[in-house]
């Protein structure tokens, strides 16, 4: 699995890799990006909760990604106290394509499993994620 995670940067589209290098973004920043491909926008609090990090850490990572032009921040029209973040439209297609490329091996495995095995795999993965988060 380590090799899979190390390959992430090598598999990045050139433009995304240059943004990461030019703005000194790290794997922690990269972990935020897939979260923003699932929903059109998330609040900073929602993102922090999904990733199991403090609000301050999530805000700092998003600020870095915003300066790099990868995400946009805006006030929530329904609640002016909340900040919503989303992928910058000019980078969305590139980022979604990269995330799909990285997700493909897992999706192929899930497709090959029986419904019962898939349910067990997902339950085991969720239990592991919970354990790691609380480690």
GROMACS .gro file of N, CA and C in nm:
model
  405
    1UNK      N    1   0.082  -0.120   0.000
    1UNK     CA    2   0.000   0.000   0.000
    1UNK      C    3   0.086   0.125   0.000
    2UNK      N    4   0.203   0.115   0.062
    2UNK     CA    5   0.291   0.232   0.065
    2UNK      C    6   0.326   0.278  -0.076
    3UNK      N    7   0.355   0.183  -0.164
    3UNK     CA    8   0.390   0.219  -0.302
    3UNK      C    9   0.275   0.292  -0.370
    4UNK      N   10   0.153   0.250  -0.344
    4UNK     CA   11   0.036   0.316  -0.401
    4UNK      C   12   0.031   0.462  -0.357
    5UNK      N   13   0.052   0.487  -0.229
    5UNK     CA   14   0.046   0.624  -0.180
    5UNK      C   15   0.164   0.708  -0.228
    6UNK      N   16   0.281   0.647  -0.240
    6UNK     CA   17   0.397   0.722  -0.290
    6UNK      C   18   0.380   0.762  -0.436
    7UNK      N   19   0.304   0.684  -0.513
    7UNK     CA   20   0.285   0.713  -0.655
    7UNK      C   21   0.191   0.828  -0.682
    8UNK      N   22   0.121   0.874  -0.582
    8UNK     CA   23   0.020   0.978  -0.603
    8UNK      C   24   0.078   1.100  -0.674
    9UNK      N   25   0.191   1.148  -0.629
    9UNK     CA   26   0.247   1.268  -0.691
    9UNK      C   27   0.290   1.241  -0.834
   10UNK      N   28   0.345   1.124  -0.860
   10UNK     CA   29   0.388   1.091  -0.995
   10UNK      C   30   0.270   1.079  -1.091
   11UNK      N   31   0.154   1.042  -1.040
   11UNK     CA   32   0.036   1.026  -1.123
   11UNK      C   33  -0.044   1.156  -1.139
   12UNK      N   34  -0.004   1.260  -1.067
   12UNK     CA   35  -0.074   1.388  -1.077
   12UNK      C   36  -0.059   1.445  -1.218
   13UNK      N   37  -0.162   1.511  -1.267
   13UNK     CA   38  -0.145   1.585  -1.392
   13UNK      C   39  -0.035   1.689  -1.374
   14UNK      N   40   0.038   1.717  -1.478
   14UNK     CA   41   0.151   1.811  -1.469
   14UNK      C   42   0.110   1.944  -1.406
   15UNK      N   43  -0.004   1.996  -1.448
   15UNK     CA   44  -0.049   2.126  -1.396
   15UNK      C   45  -0.071   2.120  -1.245
   16UNK      N   46  -0.133   2.014  -1.197
   16UNK     CA   47  -0.157   1.999  -1.054
   16UNK      C   48  -0.026   1.981  -0.978
   17UNK      N   49   0.065   1.902  -1.033
   17UNK     CA   50   0.196   1.881  -0.969
   17UNK      C   51   0.270   2.015  -0.957
   18UNK      N   52   0.264   2.096  -1.061
   18UNK     CA   53   0.332   2.227  -1.056
   18UNK      C   54   0.270   2.319  -0.952
   19UNK      N   55   0.138   2.314  -0.940
   19UNK     CA   56   0.071   2.395  -0.836
   19UNK      C   57   0.118   2.348  -0.699
   20UNK      N   58   0.124   2.218  -0.676
   20UNK     CA   59   0.170   2.165  -0.547
   20UNK      C   60   0.314   2.207  -0.520
   21UNK      N   61   0.400   2.194  -0.618
   21UNK     CA   62   0.541   2.233  -0.598
   21UNK      C   63   0.555   2.383  -0.577
   22UNK      N   64   0.492   2.459  -0.663
   22UNK     CA   65   0.506   2.604  -0.657
   22UNK      C   66   0.453   2.666  -0.529
   23UNK      N   67   0.356   2.602  -0.468
   23UNK     CA   68   0.297   2.656  -0.345
   23UNK      C   69   0.334   2.574  -0.223
   24UNK      N   70   0.428   2.482  -0.242
   24UNK     CA   71   0.476   2.397  -0.133
   24UNK      C   72   0.363   2.325  -0.059
   25UNK      N   73   0.271   2.270  -0.137
   25UNK     CA   74   0.162   2.192  -0.080
   25UNK      C   75   0.209   2.051  -0.054
   26UNK      N   76   0.152   1.987   0.046
   26UNK     CA   77   0.195   1.855   0.090
   26UNK      C   78   0.082   1.753   0.075
   27UNK      N   79   0.110   1.632   0.117
   27UNK     CA   80   0.009   1.526   0.113
   27UNK      C   81  -0.112   1.563   0.199
   28UNK      N   82  -0.091   1.638   0.304
   28UNK     CA   83  -0.204   1.682   0.389
   28UNK      C   84  -0.300   1.768   0.309
   29UNK      N   85  -0.244   1.854   0.224
   29UNK     CA   86  -0.328   1.936   0.137
   29UNK      C   87  -0.399   1.847   0.035
   30UNK      N   88  -0.324   1.750  -0.016
   30UNK     CA   89  -0.380   1.659  -0.114
   30UNK      C   90  -0.495   1.578  -0.059
   31UNK      N   91  -0.494   1.550   0.070
   31UNK     CA   92  -0.603   1.472   0.131
   31UNK      C   93  -0.734   1.549   0.134
   32UNK      N   94  -0.726   1.680   0.130
   32UNK     CA   95  -0.846   1.764   0.132
   32UNK      C   96  -0.920   1.755  -0.003
   33UNK      N   97  -0.844   1.747  -0.109
   33UNK     CA   98  -0.900   1.760  -0.244
   33UNK      C   99  -1.009   1.657  -0.274
   34UNK      N  100  -0.989   1.527  -0.245
   34UNK     CA  101  -1.097   1.433  -0.276
   34UNK      C  102  -1.227   1.463  -0.202
   35UNK      N  103  -1.217   1.519  -0.082
   35UNK     CA  104  -1.338   1.555  -0.008
   35UNK      C  105  -1.421   1.658  -0.084
   36UNK      N  106  -1.352   1.745  -0.158
   36UNK     CA  107  -1.421   1.852  -0.230
   36UNK      C  108  -1.472   1.808  -0.367
   37UNK      N  109  -1.441   1.685  -0.407
   37UNK     CA  110  -1.496   1.635  -0.533
   37UNK      C  111  -1.631   1.567  -0.510
   38UNK      N  112  -1.659   1.530  -0.386
   38UNK     CA  113  -1.782   1.458  -0.354
   38UNK      C  114  -1.902   1.552  -0.343
   39UNK      N  115  -1.881   1.669  -0.287
   39UNK     CA  116  -1.988   1.767  -0.266
   39UNK      C  117  -1.955   1.894  -0.344
   40UNK      N  118  -2.057   1.964  -0.391
   40UNK     CA  119  -2.027   2.090  -0.462
   40UNK      C  120  -1.958   2.192  -0.372
   41UNK      N  121  -1.996   2.191  -0.243
   41UNK     CA  122  -1.928   2.278  -0.146
   41UNK      C  123  -1.950   2.220  -0.007
   42UNK      N  124  -1.856   2.251   0.080
   42UNK     CA  125  -1.861   2.209   0.220
   42UNK      C  126  -1.826   2.328   0.308
   43UNK      N  127  -1.877   2.328   0.429
   43UNK     CA  128  -1.831   2.429   0.523
   43UNK      C  129  -1.696   2.384   0.577
   44UNK      N  130  -1.621   2.476   0.630
   44UNK     CA  131  -1.491   2.443   0.688
   44UNK      C  132  -1.511   2.344   0.803
   45UNK      N  133  -1.616   2.363   0.881
   45UNK     CA  134  -1.645   2.273   0.992
   45UNK      C  135  -1.675   2.132   0.943
   46UNK      N  136  -1.758   2.120   0.837
   46UNK     CA  137  -1.789   1.988   0.782
   46UNK      C  138  -1.663   1.918   0.733
   47UNK      N  139  -1.577   1.992   0.667
   47UNK     CA  140  -1.453   1.934   0.617
   47UNK      C  141  -1.365   1.886   0.733
   48UNK      N  142  -1.352   1.968   0.835
   48UNK     CA  143  -1.271   1.930   0.952
   48UNK      C  144  -1.326   1.803   1.016
   49UNK      N  145  -1.456   1.794   1.029
   49UNK     CA  146  -1.517   1.675   1.089
   49UNK      C  147  -1.494   1.552   1.002
   50UNK      N  148  -1.513   1.564   0.872
   50UNK     CA  149  -1.492   1.450   0.781
   50UNK      C  150  -1.349   1.397   0.787
   51UNK      N  151  -1.256   1.490   0.804
   51UNK     CA  152  -1.115   1.451   0.801
   51UNK      C  153  -1.058   1.424   0.939
   52UNK      N  154  -1.137   1.444   1.043
   52UNK     CA  155  -1.091   1.417   1.179
   52UNK      C  156  -0.979   1.509   1.222
   53UNK      N  157  -0.992   1.637   1.186
   53UNK     CA  158  -0.889   1.735   1.225
   53UNK      C  159  -0.955   1.856   1.290
   54UNK      N  160  -0.873   1.936   1.351
   54UNK     CA  161  -0.926   2.055   1.417
   54UNK      C  162  -0.972   2.157   1.313
   55UNK      N  163  -1.060   2.243   1.356
   55UNK     CA  164  -1.108   2.350   1.269
   55UNK      C  165  -0.993   2.440   1.224
   56UNK      N  166  -0.899   2.465   1.314
   56UNK     CA  167  -0.783   2.549   1.282
   56UNK      C  168  -0.698   2.485   1.173
   57UNK      N  169  -0.672   2.355   1.185
   57UNK     CA  170  -0.591   2.286   1.085
   57UNK      C  171  -0.661   2.286   0.950
   58UNK      N  172  -0.791   2.257   0.949
   58UNK     CA  173  -0.866   2.257   0.823
   58UNK      C  174  -0.863   2.396   0.760
   59UNK      N  175  -0.880   2.498   0.840
   59UNK     CA  176  -0.879   2.635   0.789
   59UNK      C  177  -0.742   2.671   0.730
   60UNK      N  178  -0.635   2.630   0.797
   60UNK     CA  179  -0.500   2.658   0.746
   60UNK      C  180  -0.475   2.586   0.613
   61UNK      N  181  -0.515   2.459   0.604
   61UNK     CA  182  -0.496   2.385   0.479
   61UNK      C  183  -0.577   2.449   0.366
   62UNK      N  184  -0.700   2.489   0.397
   62UNK     CA  185  -0.785   2.552   0.295
   62UNK      C  186  -0.731   2.687   0.254
   63UNK      N  187  -0.673   2.761   0.347
   63UNK     CA  188  -0.611   2.889   0.311
   63UNK      C  189  -0.497   2.868   0.213
   64UNK      N  190  -0.414   2.767   0.239
   64UNK     CA  191  -0.304   2.736   0.147
   64UNK      C  192  -0.357   2.696   0.010
   65UNK      N  193  -0.460   2.611   0.008
   65UNK     CA  194  -0.518   2.567  -0.120
   65UNK      C  195  -0.585   2.683  -0.193
   66UNK      N  196  -0.642   2.775  -0.118
   66UNK     CA  197  -0.703   2.893  -0.178
   66UNK      C  198  -0.597   2.983  -0.241
   67UNK      N  199  -0.487   3.006  -0.169
   67UNK     CA  200  -0.378   3.087  -0.225
   67UNK      C  201  -0.321   3.024  -0.352
   68UNK      N  202  -0.323   2.891  -0.358
   68UNK     CA  203  -0.274   2.820  -0.475
   68UNK      C  204  -0.376   2.821  -0.590
   69UNK      N  205  -0.497   2.868  -0.561
   69UNK     CA  206  -0.600   2.877  -0.664
   69UNK      C  207  -0.679   2.749  -0.685
   70UNK      N  208  -0.660   2.649  -0.598
   70UNK     CA  209  -0.730   2.522  -0.615
   70UNK      C  210  -0.870   2.522  -0.555
   71UNK      N  211  -0.891   2.602  -0.452
   71UNK     CA  212  -1.023   2.609  -0.391
   71UNK      C  213  -1.067   2.755  -0.382
   72UNK      N  214  -1.197   2.769  -0.371
   72UNK     CA  215  -1.257   2.901  -0.351
   72UNK      C  216  -1.335   2.899  -0.222
   73UNK      N  217  -1.328   3.011  -0.151
   73UNK     CA  218  -1.403   3.026  -0.027
   73UNK      C  219  -1.507   3.134  -0.048
   74UNK      N  220  -1.625   3.112   0.011
   74UNK     CA  221  -1.728   3.214   0.003
   74UNK      C  222  -1.818   3.204   0.126
   75UNK      N  223  -1.883   3.312   0.154
   75UNK     CA  224  -1.977   3.316   0.266
   75UNK      C  225  -2.099   3.232   0.232
   76UNK      N  226  -2.149   3.157   0.328
   76UNK     CA  227  -2.270   3.079   0.309
   76UNK      C  228  -2.388   3.175   0.307
   77UNK      N  229  -2.464   3.180   0.196
   77UNK     CA  230  -2.577   3.274   0.189
   77UNK      C  231  -2.686   3.244   0.293
   78UNK      N  232  -2.694   3.119   0.338
   78UNK     CA  233  -2.795   3.082   0.437
   78UNK      C  234  -2.751   3.114   0.581
   79UNK      N  235  -2.621   3.130   0.602
   79UNK     CA  236  -2.568   3.156   0.736
   79UNK      C  237  -2.435   3.229   0.719
   80UNK      N  238  -2.437   3.358   0.732
   80UNK     CA  239  -2.319   3.441   0.704
   80UNK      C  240  -2.200   3.412   0.795
   81UNK      N  241  -2.222   3.338   0.903
   81UNK     CA  242  -2.111   3.303   0.992
   81UNK      C  243  -2.029   3.187   0.937
   82UNK      N  244  -2.087   3.112   0.843
   82UNK     CA  245  -2.020   2.995   0.786
   82UNK      C  246  -1.947   3.030   0.657
   83UNK      N  247  -1.833   2.966   0.639
   83UNK     CA  248  -1.758   2.980   0.514
   83UNK      C  249  -1.771   2.848   0.439
   84UNK      N  250  -1.808   2.858   0.312
   84UNK     CA  251  -1.818   2.741   0.225
   84UNK      C  252  -1.695   2.736   0.135
   85UNK      N  253  -1.647   2.616   0.111
   85UNK     CA  254  -1.533   2.598   0.021
   85UNK      C  255  -1.571   2.500  -0.088
   86UNK      N  256  -1.512   2.521  -0.205
   86UNK     CA  257  -1.535   2.431  -0.317
   86UNK      C  258  -1.411   2.434  -0.406
   87UNK      N  259  -1.402   2.335  -0.492
   87UNK     CA  260  -1.292   2.335  -0.588
   87UNK      C  261  -1.312   2.452  -0.682
   88UNK      N  262  -1.202   2.514  -0.721
   88UNK     CA  263  -1.210   2.623  -0.819
   88UNK      C  264  -1.259   2.563  -0.951
   89UNK      N  265  -1.359   2.625  -1.013
   89UNK     CA  266  -1.415   2.569  -1.137
   89UNK      C  267  -1.311   2.540  -1.244
   90UNK      N  268  -1.209   2.623  -1.256
   90UNK     CA  269  -1.109   2.603  -1.362
   90UNK      C  270  -1.023   2.479  -1.340
   91UNK      N  271  -1.022   2.426  -1.215
   91UNK     CA  272  -0.942   2.307  -1.184
   91UNK      C  273  -1.028   2.182  -1.157
   92UNK      N  274  -1.159   2.199  -1.148
   92UNK     CA  275  -1.247   2.089  -1.108
   92UNK      C  276  -1.232   1.967  -1.198
   93UNK      N  277  -1.238   1.981  -1.328
   93UNK     CA  278  -1.231   1.866  -1.418
   93UNK      C  279  -1.098   1.792  -1.403
   94UNK      N  280  -0.989   1.867  -1.394
   94UNK     CA  281  -0.857   1.806  -1.378
   94UNK      C  282  -0.849   1.728  -1.246
   95UNK      N  283  -0.897   1.788  -1.139
   95UNK     CA  284  -0.892   1.724  -1.007
   95UNK      C  285  -0.982   1.601  -1.004
   96UNK      N  286  -1.102   1.611  -1.059
   96UNK     CA  287  -1.193   1.497  -1.060
   96UNK      C  288  -1.134   1.380  -1.139
   97UNK      N  289  -1.069   1.410  -1.250
   97UNK     CA  290  -1.005   1.305  -1.330
   97UNK      C  291  -0.893   1.237  -1.251
   98UNK      N  292  -0.813   1.315  -1.180
   98UNK     CA  293  -0.705   1.261  -1.099
   98UNK      C  294  -0.760   1.175  -0.985
   99UNK      N  295  -0.862   1.223  -0.916
   99UNK     CA  296  -0.922   1.146  -0.806
   99UNK      C  297  -0.981   1.016  -0.859
  100UNK      N  298  -1.045   1.020  -0.975
  100UNK     CA  299  -1.101   0.898  -1.035
  100UNK      C  300  -0.990   0.799  -1.068
  101UNK      N  301  -0.879   0.848  -1.120
  101UNK     CA  302  -0.764   0.762  -1.151
  101UNK      C  303  -0.714   0.692  -1.025
  102UNK      N  304  -0.702   0.768  -0.918
  102UNK     CA  305  -0.651   0.712  -0.792
  102UNK      C  306  -0.752   0.617  -0.727
  103UNK      N  307  -0.881   0.640  -0.748
  103UNK     CA  308  -0.985   0.555  -0.689
  103UNK      C  309  -1.009   0.427  -0.768
  104UNK      N  310  -0.965   0.424  -0.893
  104UNK     CA  311  -0.997   0.311  -0.983
  104UNK      C  312  -0.959   0.174  -0.926
  105UNK      N  313  -0.840   0.155  -0.868
  105UNK     CA  314  -0.808   0.021  -0.815
  105UNK      C  315  -0.906  -0.026  -0.707
  106UNK      N  316  -0.943   0.064  -0.617
  106UNK     CA  317  -1.037   0.028  -0.511
  106UNK      C  318  -1.174  -0.005  -0.570
  107UNK      N  319  -1.219   0.074  -0.666
  107UNK     CA  320  -1.349   0.049  -0.727
  107UNK      C  321  -1.351  -0.084  -0.803
  108UNK      N  322  -1.239  -0.118  -0.869
  108UNK     CA  323  -1.231  -0.247  -0.938
  108UNK      C  324  -1.241  -0.362  -0.838
  109UNK      N  325  -1.172  -0.350  -0.727
  109UNK     CA  326  -1.177  -0.454  -0.624
  109UNK      C  327  -1.320  -0.469  -0.572
  110UNK      N  328  -1.384  -0.357  -0.541
  110UNK     CA  329  -1.520  -0.363  -0.489
  110UNK      C  330  -1.616  -0.426  -0.591
  111UNK      N  331  -1.596  -0.397  -0.719
  111UNK     CA  332  -1.680  -0.457  -0.823
  111UNK      C  333  -1.664  -0.608  -0.830
  112UNK      N  334  -1.545  -0.658  -0.800
  112UNK     CA  335  -1.518  -0.801  -0.809
  112UNK      C  336  -1.566  -0.880  -0.686
  113UNK      N  337  -1.599  -0.810  -0.580
  113UNK     CA  338  -1.643  -0.878  -0.458
  113UNK      C  339  -1.792  -0.908  -0.463
  114UNK      N  340  -1.830  -1.015  -0.398
  114UNK     CA  341  -1.973  -1.045  -0.382
  114UNK      C  342  -2.033  -0.938  -0.290
  115UNK      N  343  -2.164  -0.921  -0.293
  115UNK     CA  344  -2.226  -0.822  -0.203
  115UNK      C  345  -2.189  -0.845  -0.057
  116UNK      N  346  -2.184  -0.970  -0.015
  116UNK     CA  347  -2.149  -1.002   0.124
  116UNK      C  348  -2.003  -0.963   0.153
  117UNK      N  349  -1.913  -1.000   0.061
  117UNK     CA  350  -1.771  -0.966   0.081
  117UNK      C  351  -1.751  -0.815   0.077
  118UNK      N  352  -1.823  -0.747  -0.011
  118UNK     CA  353  -1.812  -0.601  -0.021
  118UNK      C  354  -1.856  -0.537   0.110
  119UNK      N  355  -1.965  -0.586   0.165
  119UNK     CA  356  -2.015  -0.532   0.292
  119UNK      C  357  -1.912  -0.553   0.402
  120UNK      N  358  -1.850  -0.672   0.406
  120UNK     CA  359  -1.746  -0.699   0.505
  120UNK      C  360  -1.623  -0.613   0.486
  121UNK      N  361  -1.583  -0.594   0.360
  121UNK     CA  362  -1.468  -0.510   0.330
  121UNK      C  363  -1.492  -0.367   0.376
  122UNK      N  364  -1.608  -0.314   0.341
  122UNK     CA  365  -1.641  -0.176   0.379
  122UNK      C  366  -1.649  -0.163   0.531
  123UNK      N  367  -1.708  -0.262   0.597
  123UNK     CA  368  -1.715  -0.257   0.744
  123UNK      C  369  -1.575  -0.261   0.805
  124UNK      N  370  -1.489  -0.346   0.752
  124UNK     CA  371  -1.351  -0.353   0.803
  124UNK      C  372  -1.275  -0.224   0.779
  125UNK      N  373  -1.291  -0.167   0.662
  125UNK     CA  374  -1.223  -0.041   0.629
  125UNK      C  375  -1.273   0.072   0.719
  126UNK      N  376  -1.405   0.076   0.743
  126UNK     CA  377  -1.461   0.179   0.831
  126UNK      C  378  -1.410   0.161   0.974
  127UNK      N  379  -1.401   0.038   1.021
  127UNK     CA  380  -1.349   0.012   1.156
  127UNK      C  381  -1.203   0.054   1.167
  128UNK      N  382  -1.125   0.024   1.063
  128UNK     CA  383  -0.984   0.063   1.063
  128UNK      C  384  -0.971   0.215   1.064
  129UNK      N  385  -1.051   0.284   0.979
  129UNK     CA  386  -1.045   0.431   0.975
  129UNK      C  387  -1.081   0.491   1.110
  130UNK      N  388  -1.182   0.434   1.175
  130UNK     CA  389  -1.221   0.483   1.308
  130UNK      C  390  -1.108   0.463   1.408
  131UNK      N  391  -1.046   0.347   1.404
  131UNK     CA  392  -0.936   0.317   1.497
  131UNK      C  393  -0.818   0.411   1.474
  132UNK      N  394  -0.782   0.433   1.348
  132UNK     CA  395  -0.670   0.521   1.316
  132UNK      C  396  -0.700   0.664   1.359
  133UNK      N  397  -0.822   0.709   1.337
  133UNK     CA  398  -0.862   0.844   1.374
  133UNK      C  399  -0.850   0.867   1.524
  134UNK      N  400  -0.879   0.764   1.602
  134UNK     CA  401  -0.875   0.776   1.747
  134UNK      C  402  -0.746   0.725   1.810
  135UNK      N  403  -0.648   0.697   1.730
  135UNK     CA  404  -0.522   0.639   1.776
  135UNK      C  405  -0.443   0.739   1.855
   0.00000   0.00000   0.00000
